[in-house]
Tab-separated table of C-alpha atoms in Angstrom:
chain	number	residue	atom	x	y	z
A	173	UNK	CA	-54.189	-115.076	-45.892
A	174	UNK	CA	-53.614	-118.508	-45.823
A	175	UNK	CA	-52.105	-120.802	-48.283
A	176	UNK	CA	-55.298	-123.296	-47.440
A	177	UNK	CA	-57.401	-119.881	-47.412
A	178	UNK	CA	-55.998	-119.016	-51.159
A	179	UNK	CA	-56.477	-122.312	-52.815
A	180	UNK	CA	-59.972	-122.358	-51.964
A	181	UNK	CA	-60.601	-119.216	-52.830
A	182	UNK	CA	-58.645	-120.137	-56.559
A	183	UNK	CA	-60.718	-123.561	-57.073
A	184	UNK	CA	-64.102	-121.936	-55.818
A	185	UNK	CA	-63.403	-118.988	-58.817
A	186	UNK	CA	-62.014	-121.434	-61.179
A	187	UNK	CA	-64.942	-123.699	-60.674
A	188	UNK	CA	-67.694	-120.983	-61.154
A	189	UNK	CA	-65.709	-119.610	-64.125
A	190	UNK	CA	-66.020	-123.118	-66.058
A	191	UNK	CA	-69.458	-123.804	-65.040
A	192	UNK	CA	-70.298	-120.213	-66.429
A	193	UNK	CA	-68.422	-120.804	-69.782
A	194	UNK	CA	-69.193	-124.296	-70.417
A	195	UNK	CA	-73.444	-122.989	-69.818
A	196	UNK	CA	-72.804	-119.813	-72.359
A	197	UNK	CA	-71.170	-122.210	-74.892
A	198	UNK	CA	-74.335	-124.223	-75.025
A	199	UNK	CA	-75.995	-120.918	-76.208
A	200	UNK	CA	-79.587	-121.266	-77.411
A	201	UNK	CA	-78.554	-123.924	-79.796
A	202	UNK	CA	-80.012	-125.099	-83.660
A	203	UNK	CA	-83.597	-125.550	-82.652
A	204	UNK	CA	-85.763	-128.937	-82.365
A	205	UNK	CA	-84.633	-131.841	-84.477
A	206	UNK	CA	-81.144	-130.627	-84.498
A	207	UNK	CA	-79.564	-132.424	-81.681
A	208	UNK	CA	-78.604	-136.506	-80.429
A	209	UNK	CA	-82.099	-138.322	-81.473
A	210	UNK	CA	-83.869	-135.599	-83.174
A	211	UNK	CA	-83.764	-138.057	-86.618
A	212	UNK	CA	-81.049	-135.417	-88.082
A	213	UNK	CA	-78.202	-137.899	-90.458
A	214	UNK	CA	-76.085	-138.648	-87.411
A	215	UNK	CA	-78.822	-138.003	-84.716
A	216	UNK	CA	-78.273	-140.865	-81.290
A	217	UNK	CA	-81.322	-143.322	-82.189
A	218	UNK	CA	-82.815	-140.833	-84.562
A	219	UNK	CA	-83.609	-142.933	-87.472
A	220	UNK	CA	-81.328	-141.434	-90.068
A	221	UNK	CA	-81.594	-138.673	-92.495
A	222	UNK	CA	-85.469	-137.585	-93.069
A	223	UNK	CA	-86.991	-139.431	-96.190
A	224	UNK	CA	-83.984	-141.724	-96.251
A	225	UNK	CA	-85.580	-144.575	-93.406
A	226	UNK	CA	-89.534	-145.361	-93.626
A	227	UNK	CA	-90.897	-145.105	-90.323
A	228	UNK	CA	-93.115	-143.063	-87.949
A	229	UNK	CA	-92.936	-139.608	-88.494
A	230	UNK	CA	-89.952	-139.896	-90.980
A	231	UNK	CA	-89.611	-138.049	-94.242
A	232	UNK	CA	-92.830	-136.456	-95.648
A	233	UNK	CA	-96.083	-137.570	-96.521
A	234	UNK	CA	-95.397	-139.286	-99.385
A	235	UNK	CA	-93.677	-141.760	-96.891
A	236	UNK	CA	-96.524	-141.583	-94.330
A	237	UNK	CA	-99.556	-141.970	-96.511
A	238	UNK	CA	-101.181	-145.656	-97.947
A	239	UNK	CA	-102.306	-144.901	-101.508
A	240	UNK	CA	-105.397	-147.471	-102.470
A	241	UNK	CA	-106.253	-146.605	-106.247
A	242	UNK	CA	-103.524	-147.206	-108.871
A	243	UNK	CA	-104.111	-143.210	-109.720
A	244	UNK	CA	-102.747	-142.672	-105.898
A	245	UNK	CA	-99.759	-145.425	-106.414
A	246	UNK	CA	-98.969	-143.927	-109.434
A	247	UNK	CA	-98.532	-140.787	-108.289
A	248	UNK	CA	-97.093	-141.519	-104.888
A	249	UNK	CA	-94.536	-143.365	-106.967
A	250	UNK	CA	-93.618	-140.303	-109.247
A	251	UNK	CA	-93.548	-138.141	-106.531
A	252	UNK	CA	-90.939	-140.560	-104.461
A	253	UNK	CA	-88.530	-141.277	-107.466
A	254	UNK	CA	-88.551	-137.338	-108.259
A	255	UNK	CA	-87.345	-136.740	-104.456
A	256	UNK	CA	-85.194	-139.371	-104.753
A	257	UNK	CA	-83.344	-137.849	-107.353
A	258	UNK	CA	-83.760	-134.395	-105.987
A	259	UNK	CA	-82.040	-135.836	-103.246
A	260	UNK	CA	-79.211	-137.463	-105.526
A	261	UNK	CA	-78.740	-134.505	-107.382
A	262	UNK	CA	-77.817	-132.259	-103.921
A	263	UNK	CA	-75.526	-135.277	-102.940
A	264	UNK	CA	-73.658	-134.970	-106.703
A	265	UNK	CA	-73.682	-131.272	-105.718
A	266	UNK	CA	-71.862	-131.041	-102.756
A	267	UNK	CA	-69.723	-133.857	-104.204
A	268	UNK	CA	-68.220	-130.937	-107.062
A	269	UNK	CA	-68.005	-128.408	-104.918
A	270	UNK	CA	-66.074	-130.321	-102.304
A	271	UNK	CA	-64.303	-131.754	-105.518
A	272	UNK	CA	-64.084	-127.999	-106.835
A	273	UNK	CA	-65.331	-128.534	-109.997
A	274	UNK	CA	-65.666	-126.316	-112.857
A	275	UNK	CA	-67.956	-123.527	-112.659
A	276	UNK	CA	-70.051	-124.662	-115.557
A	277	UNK	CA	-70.570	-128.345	-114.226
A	278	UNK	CA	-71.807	-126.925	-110.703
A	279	UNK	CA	-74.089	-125.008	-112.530
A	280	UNK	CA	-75.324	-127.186	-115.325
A	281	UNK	CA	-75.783	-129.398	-111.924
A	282	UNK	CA	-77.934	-126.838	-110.458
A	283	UNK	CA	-79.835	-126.278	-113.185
A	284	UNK	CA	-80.710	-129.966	-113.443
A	285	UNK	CA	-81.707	-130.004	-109.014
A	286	UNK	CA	-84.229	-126.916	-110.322
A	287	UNK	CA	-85.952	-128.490	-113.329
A	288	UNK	CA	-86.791	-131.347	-111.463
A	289	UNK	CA	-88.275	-129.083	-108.511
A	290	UNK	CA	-89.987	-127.300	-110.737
A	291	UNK	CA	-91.303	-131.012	-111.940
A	292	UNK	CA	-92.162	-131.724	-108.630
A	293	UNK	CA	-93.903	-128.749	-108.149
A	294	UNK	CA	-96.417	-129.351	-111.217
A	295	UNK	CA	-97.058	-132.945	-110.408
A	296	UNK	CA	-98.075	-132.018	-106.900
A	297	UNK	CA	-100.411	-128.902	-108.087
A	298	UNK	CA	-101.913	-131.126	-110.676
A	299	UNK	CA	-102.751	-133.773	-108.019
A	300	UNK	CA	-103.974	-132.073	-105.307
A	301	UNK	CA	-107.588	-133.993	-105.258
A	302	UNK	CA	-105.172	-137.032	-104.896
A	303	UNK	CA	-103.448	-136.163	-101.978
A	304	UNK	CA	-107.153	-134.911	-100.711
A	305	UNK	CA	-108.303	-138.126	-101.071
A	306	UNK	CA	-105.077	-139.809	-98.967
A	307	UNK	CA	-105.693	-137.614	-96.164
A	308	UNK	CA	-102.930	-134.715	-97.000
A	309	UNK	CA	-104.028	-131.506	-95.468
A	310	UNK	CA	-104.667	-128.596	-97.357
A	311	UNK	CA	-102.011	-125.986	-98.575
A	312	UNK	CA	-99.192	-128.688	-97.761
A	313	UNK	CA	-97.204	-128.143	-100.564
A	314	UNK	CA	-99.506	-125.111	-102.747
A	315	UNK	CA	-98.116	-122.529	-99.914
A	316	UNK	CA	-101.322	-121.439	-98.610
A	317	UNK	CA	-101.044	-123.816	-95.240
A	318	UNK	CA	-99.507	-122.661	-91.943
A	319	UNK	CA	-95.778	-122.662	-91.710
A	320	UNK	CA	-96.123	-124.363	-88.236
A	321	UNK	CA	-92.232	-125.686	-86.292
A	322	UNK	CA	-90.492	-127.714	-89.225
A	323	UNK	CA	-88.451	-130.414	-88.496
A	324	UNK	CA	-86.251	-129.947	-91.500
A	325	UNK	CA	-83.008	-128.871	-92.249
A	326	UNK	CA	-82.407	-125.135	-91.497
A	327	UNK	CA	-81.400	-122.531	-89.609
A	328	UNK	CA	-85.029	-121.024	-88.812
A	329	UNK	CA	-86.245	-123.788	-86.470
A	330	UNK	CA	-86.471	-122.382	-83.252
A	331	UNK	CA	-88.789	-119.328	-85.052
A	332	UNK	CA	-90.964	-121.519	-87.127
A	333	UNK	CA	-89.732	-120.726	-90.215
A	334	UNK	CA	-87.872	-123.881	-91.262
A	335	UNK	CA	-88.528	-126.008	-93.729
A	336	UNK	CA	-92.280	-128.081	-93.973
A	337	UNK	CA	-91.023	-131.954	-93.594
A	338	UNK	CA	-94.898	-132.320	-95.406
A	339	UNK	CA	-93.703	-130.624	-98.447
A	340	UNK	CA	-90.994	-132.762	-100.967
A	341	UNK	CA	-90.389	-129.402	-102.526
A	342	UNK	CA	-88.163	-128.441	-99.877
Protein backbone atom coordinates (compact mmCIF):
# COMPACT_ATOMS: atom_id res chain seq x y z
CA UNK A 1 0.00 0.00 0.00
CA UNK A 2 0.80 3.32 -0.69
CA UNK A 3 1.49 6.19 1.51
CA UNK A 4 -1.00 8.32 -1.02
CA UNK A 5 -3.20 4.96 -0.97
CA UNK A 6 -3.29 5.10 3.12
CA UNK A 7 -4.09 8.70 3.63
CA UNK A 8 -7.04 8.44 1.58
CA UNK A 9 -8.16 5.61 2.90
CA UNK A 10 -7.60 7.49 6.74
CA UNK A 11 -9.47 10.88 5.61
CA UNK A 12 -12.29 8.91 3.66
CA UNK A 13 -12.92 6.84 7.33
CA UNK A 14 -12.29 9.83 9.36
CA UNK A 15 -14.68 11.83 7.29
CA UNK A 16 -17.61 9.26 7.38
CA UNK A 17 -16.91 8.73 11.11
CA UNK A 18 -17.65 12.60 11.88
CA UNK A 19 -20.44 12.93 9.55
CA UNK A 20 -21.97 9.79 11.37
CA UNK A 21 -21.38 11.25 14.92
CA UNK A 22 -22.07 14.77 14.36
CA UNK A 23 -25.91 13.25 12.60
CA UNK A 24 -26.45 10.84 15.89
CA UNK A 25 -25.66 13.84 18.18
CA UNK A 26 -28.51 15.74 16.66
CA UNK A 27 -30.71 12.81 17.93
CA UNK A 28 -34.46 13.36 17.62
CA UNK A 29 -34.16 16.56 19.49
CA UNK A 30 -36.82 18.64 22.15
CA UNK A 31 -39.77 18.74 19.83
CA UNK A 32 -41.44 21.89 17.96
CA UNK A 33 -40.94 25.26 19.56
CA UNK A 34 -37.78 24.17 21.14
CA UNK A 35 -35.18 25.24 18.74
CA UNK A 36 -33.55 28.89 16.97
CA UNK A 37 -37.05 30.83 16.20
CA UNK A 38 -39.50 28.58 17.75
CA UNK A 39 -40.45 31.83 20.29
CA UNK A 40 -38.63 29.72 23.23
CA UNK A 41 -36.65 32.78 25.80
CA UNK A 42 -33.54 32.79 23.64
CA UNK A 43 -35.17 31.42 20.38
CA UNK A 44 -33.24 33.33 16.80
CA UNK A 45 -36.23 35.86 15.90
CA UNK A 46 -38.64 34.02 18.10
CA UNK A 47 -40.27 36.77 19.92
CA UNK A 48 -39.18 36.03 23.45
CA UNK A 49 -40.48 33.97 26.21
CA UNK A 50 -44.38 32.97 25.58
CA UNK A 51 -46.78 35.51 27.39
CA UNK A 52 -43.83 37.81 27.97
CA UNK A 53 -44.11 39.81 24.14
CA UNK A 54 -47.81 40.54 22.71
CA UNK A 55 -47.92 39.42 19.31
CA UNK A 56 -49.29 36.79 16.87
CA UNK A 57 -49.56 33.59 18.27
CA UNK A 58 -47.64 34.57 21.51
CA UNK A 59 -48.62 33.62 25.02
CA UNK A 60 -52.23 32.36 25.51
CA UNK A 61 -55.50 33.58 24.84
CA UNK A 62 -55.76 35.98 27.25
CA UNK A 63 -53.09 37.78 25.02
CA UNK A 64 -54.84 36.90 21.73
CA UNK A 65 -58.42 37.75 22.50
CA UNK A 66 -60.18 41.64 22.30
CA UNK A 67 -62.55 41.78 25.28
CA UNK A 68 -65.59 44.44 24.39
CA UNK A 69 -67.80 44.54 27.69
CA UNK A 70 -66.15 45.85 30.89
CA UNK A 71 -67.28 42.18 32.42
CA UNK A 72 -64.69 40.73 29.61
CA UNK A 73 -61.89 43.59 30.49
CA UNK A 74 -62.34 42.93 33.85
CA UNK A 75 -61.75 39.61 33.75
CA UNK A 76 -59.14 39.49 31.03
CA UNK A 77 -57.37 41.86 33.38
CA UNK A 78 -57.55 39.50 36.51
CA UNK A 79 -56.66 36.72 34.62
CA UNK A 80 -53.32 38.60 33.12
CA UNK A 81 -52.10 40.11 36.52
CA UNK A 82 -52.68 36.50 38.19
CA UNK A 83 -50.24 34.99 35.35
CA UNK A 84 -48.16 37.66 35.75
CA UNK A 85 -47.47 36.89 39.14
CA UNK A 86 -47.62 33.19 38.60
CA UNK A 87 -44.93 33.93 36.41
CA UNK A 88 -43.00 36.15 39.09
CA UNK A 89 -43.43 33.77 41.65
CA UNK A 90 -41.49 30.75 39.42
CA UNK A 91 -38.80 33.47 38.63
CA UNK A 92 -38.42 34.17 42.77
CA UNK A 93 -38.35 30.34 42.78
CA UNK A 94 -35.62 29.41 40.83
CA UNK A 95 -33.94 32.55 42.22
CA UNK A 96 -33.77 30.49 46.05
CA UNK A 97 -32.98 27.50 44.82
CA UNK A 98 -30.11 28.74 42.70
CA UNK A 99 -29.51 30.98 45.88
CA UNK A 100 -30.04 27.69 48.06
CA UNK A 101 -32.29 28.97 50.32
CA UNK A 102 -33.78 27.54 53.31
CA UNK A 103 -36.04 24.74 52.99
CA UNK A 104 -38.95 26.53 54.56
CA UNK A 105 -38.69 29.74 52.27
CA UNK A 106 -38.69 27.44 49.00
CA UNK A 107 -41.60 26.00 50.28
CA UNK A 108 -43.60 28.78 51.82
CA UNK A 109 -42.66 30.05 48.05
CA UNK A 110 -44.32 27.15 46.58
CA UNK A 111 -47.10 27.26 48.48
CA UNK A 112 -47.75 30.87 47.49
CA UNK A 113 -47.09 29.76 43.14
CA UNK A 114 -50.13 27.05 44.15
CA UNK A 115 -52.69 29.29 45.85
CA UNK A 116 -52.61 31.56 43.17
CA UNK A 117 -53.10 28.59 40.53
CA UNK A 118 -55.61 27.39 42.34
CA UNK A 119 -57.01 31.25 42.04
CA UNK A 120 -56.57 31.08 38.58
CA UNK A 121 -58.24 28.04 38.24
CA UNK A 122 -61.63 29.34 39.94
CA UNK A 123 -61.68 32.60 38.10
CA UNK A 124 -61.45 30.79 34.81
CA UNK A 125 -64.26 28.02 35.79
CA UNK A 126 -66.43 30.79 37.03
CA UNK A 127 -66.08 32.66 33.69
CA UNK A 128 -66.37 30.30 31.22
CA UNK A 129 -69.58 32.06 29.40
CA UNK A 130 -66.99 34.96 29.21
CA UNK A 131 -64.40 33.43 27.42
CA UNK A 132 -67.49 31.81 25.24
CA UNK A 133 -68.46 34.98 24.36
CA UNK A 134 -64.59 36.15 23.23
CA UNK A 135 -64.32 33.31 21.02
CA UNK A 136 -62.25 30.78 23.48
CA UNK A 137 -62.95 27.26 22.49
CA UNK A 138 -64.42 24.91 24.67
CA UNK A 139 -62.57 22.76 27.36
CA UNK A 140 -59.46 25.23 27.00
CA UNK A 141 -58.65 25.46 30.37
CA UNK A 142 -61.78 23.02 32.24
CA UNK A 143 -59.66 19.84 30.83
CA UNK A 144 -62.26 18.38 28.76
CA UNK A 145 -60.63 19.84 25.25
CA UNK A 146 -58.11 17.92 23.12
CA UNK A 147 -54.55 17.95 24.26
CA UNK A 148 -53.51 18.71 20.60
CA UNK A 149 -49.10 19.59 19.94
CA UNK A 150 -48.38 22.33 22.71
CA UNK A 151 -46.03 24.81 22.14
CA UNK A 152 -45.08 25.17 25.75
CA UNK A 153 -42.41 24.39 27.87
CA UNK A 154 -41.84 20.60 28.32
CA UNK A 155 -40.41 17.63 27.62
CA UNK A 156 -43.62 15.89 25.96
CA UNK A 157 -43.72 17.94 22.74
CA UNK A 158 -42.88 15.76 20.10
CA UNK A 159 -45.90 13.21 21.63
CA UNK A 160 -48.51 15.80 22.17
CA UNK A 161 -48.52 15.84 25.59
CA UNK A 162 -46.94 19.20 26.43
CA UNK A 163 -48.28 21.87 27.89
CA UNK A 164 -51.71 23.85 26.25
CA UNK A 165 -50.13 27.53 25.41
CA UNK A 166 -54.36 28.25 25.55
CA UNK A 167 -54.46 27.41 29.13
CA UNK A 168 -52.68 30.17 31.86
CA UNK A 169 -52.91 27.33 34.30
CA UNK A 170 -49.96 25.79 32.96
Amino acid sequence: MTRKMLTVIVAGTLSVALAAGSAVAQGPGQGRGRGAGGGFCGGRGGGGCMGLTPGAGVGGWWTRVVPTTPAQKAFVAQVTNLHSQIRQANLDLVALRAAKAPAAQIAAKQQQITALRSELQRVTSANQTLLKQMGVPAGVCDGTGPKGRGQGMGRGLRNGTGPNPNCPIR
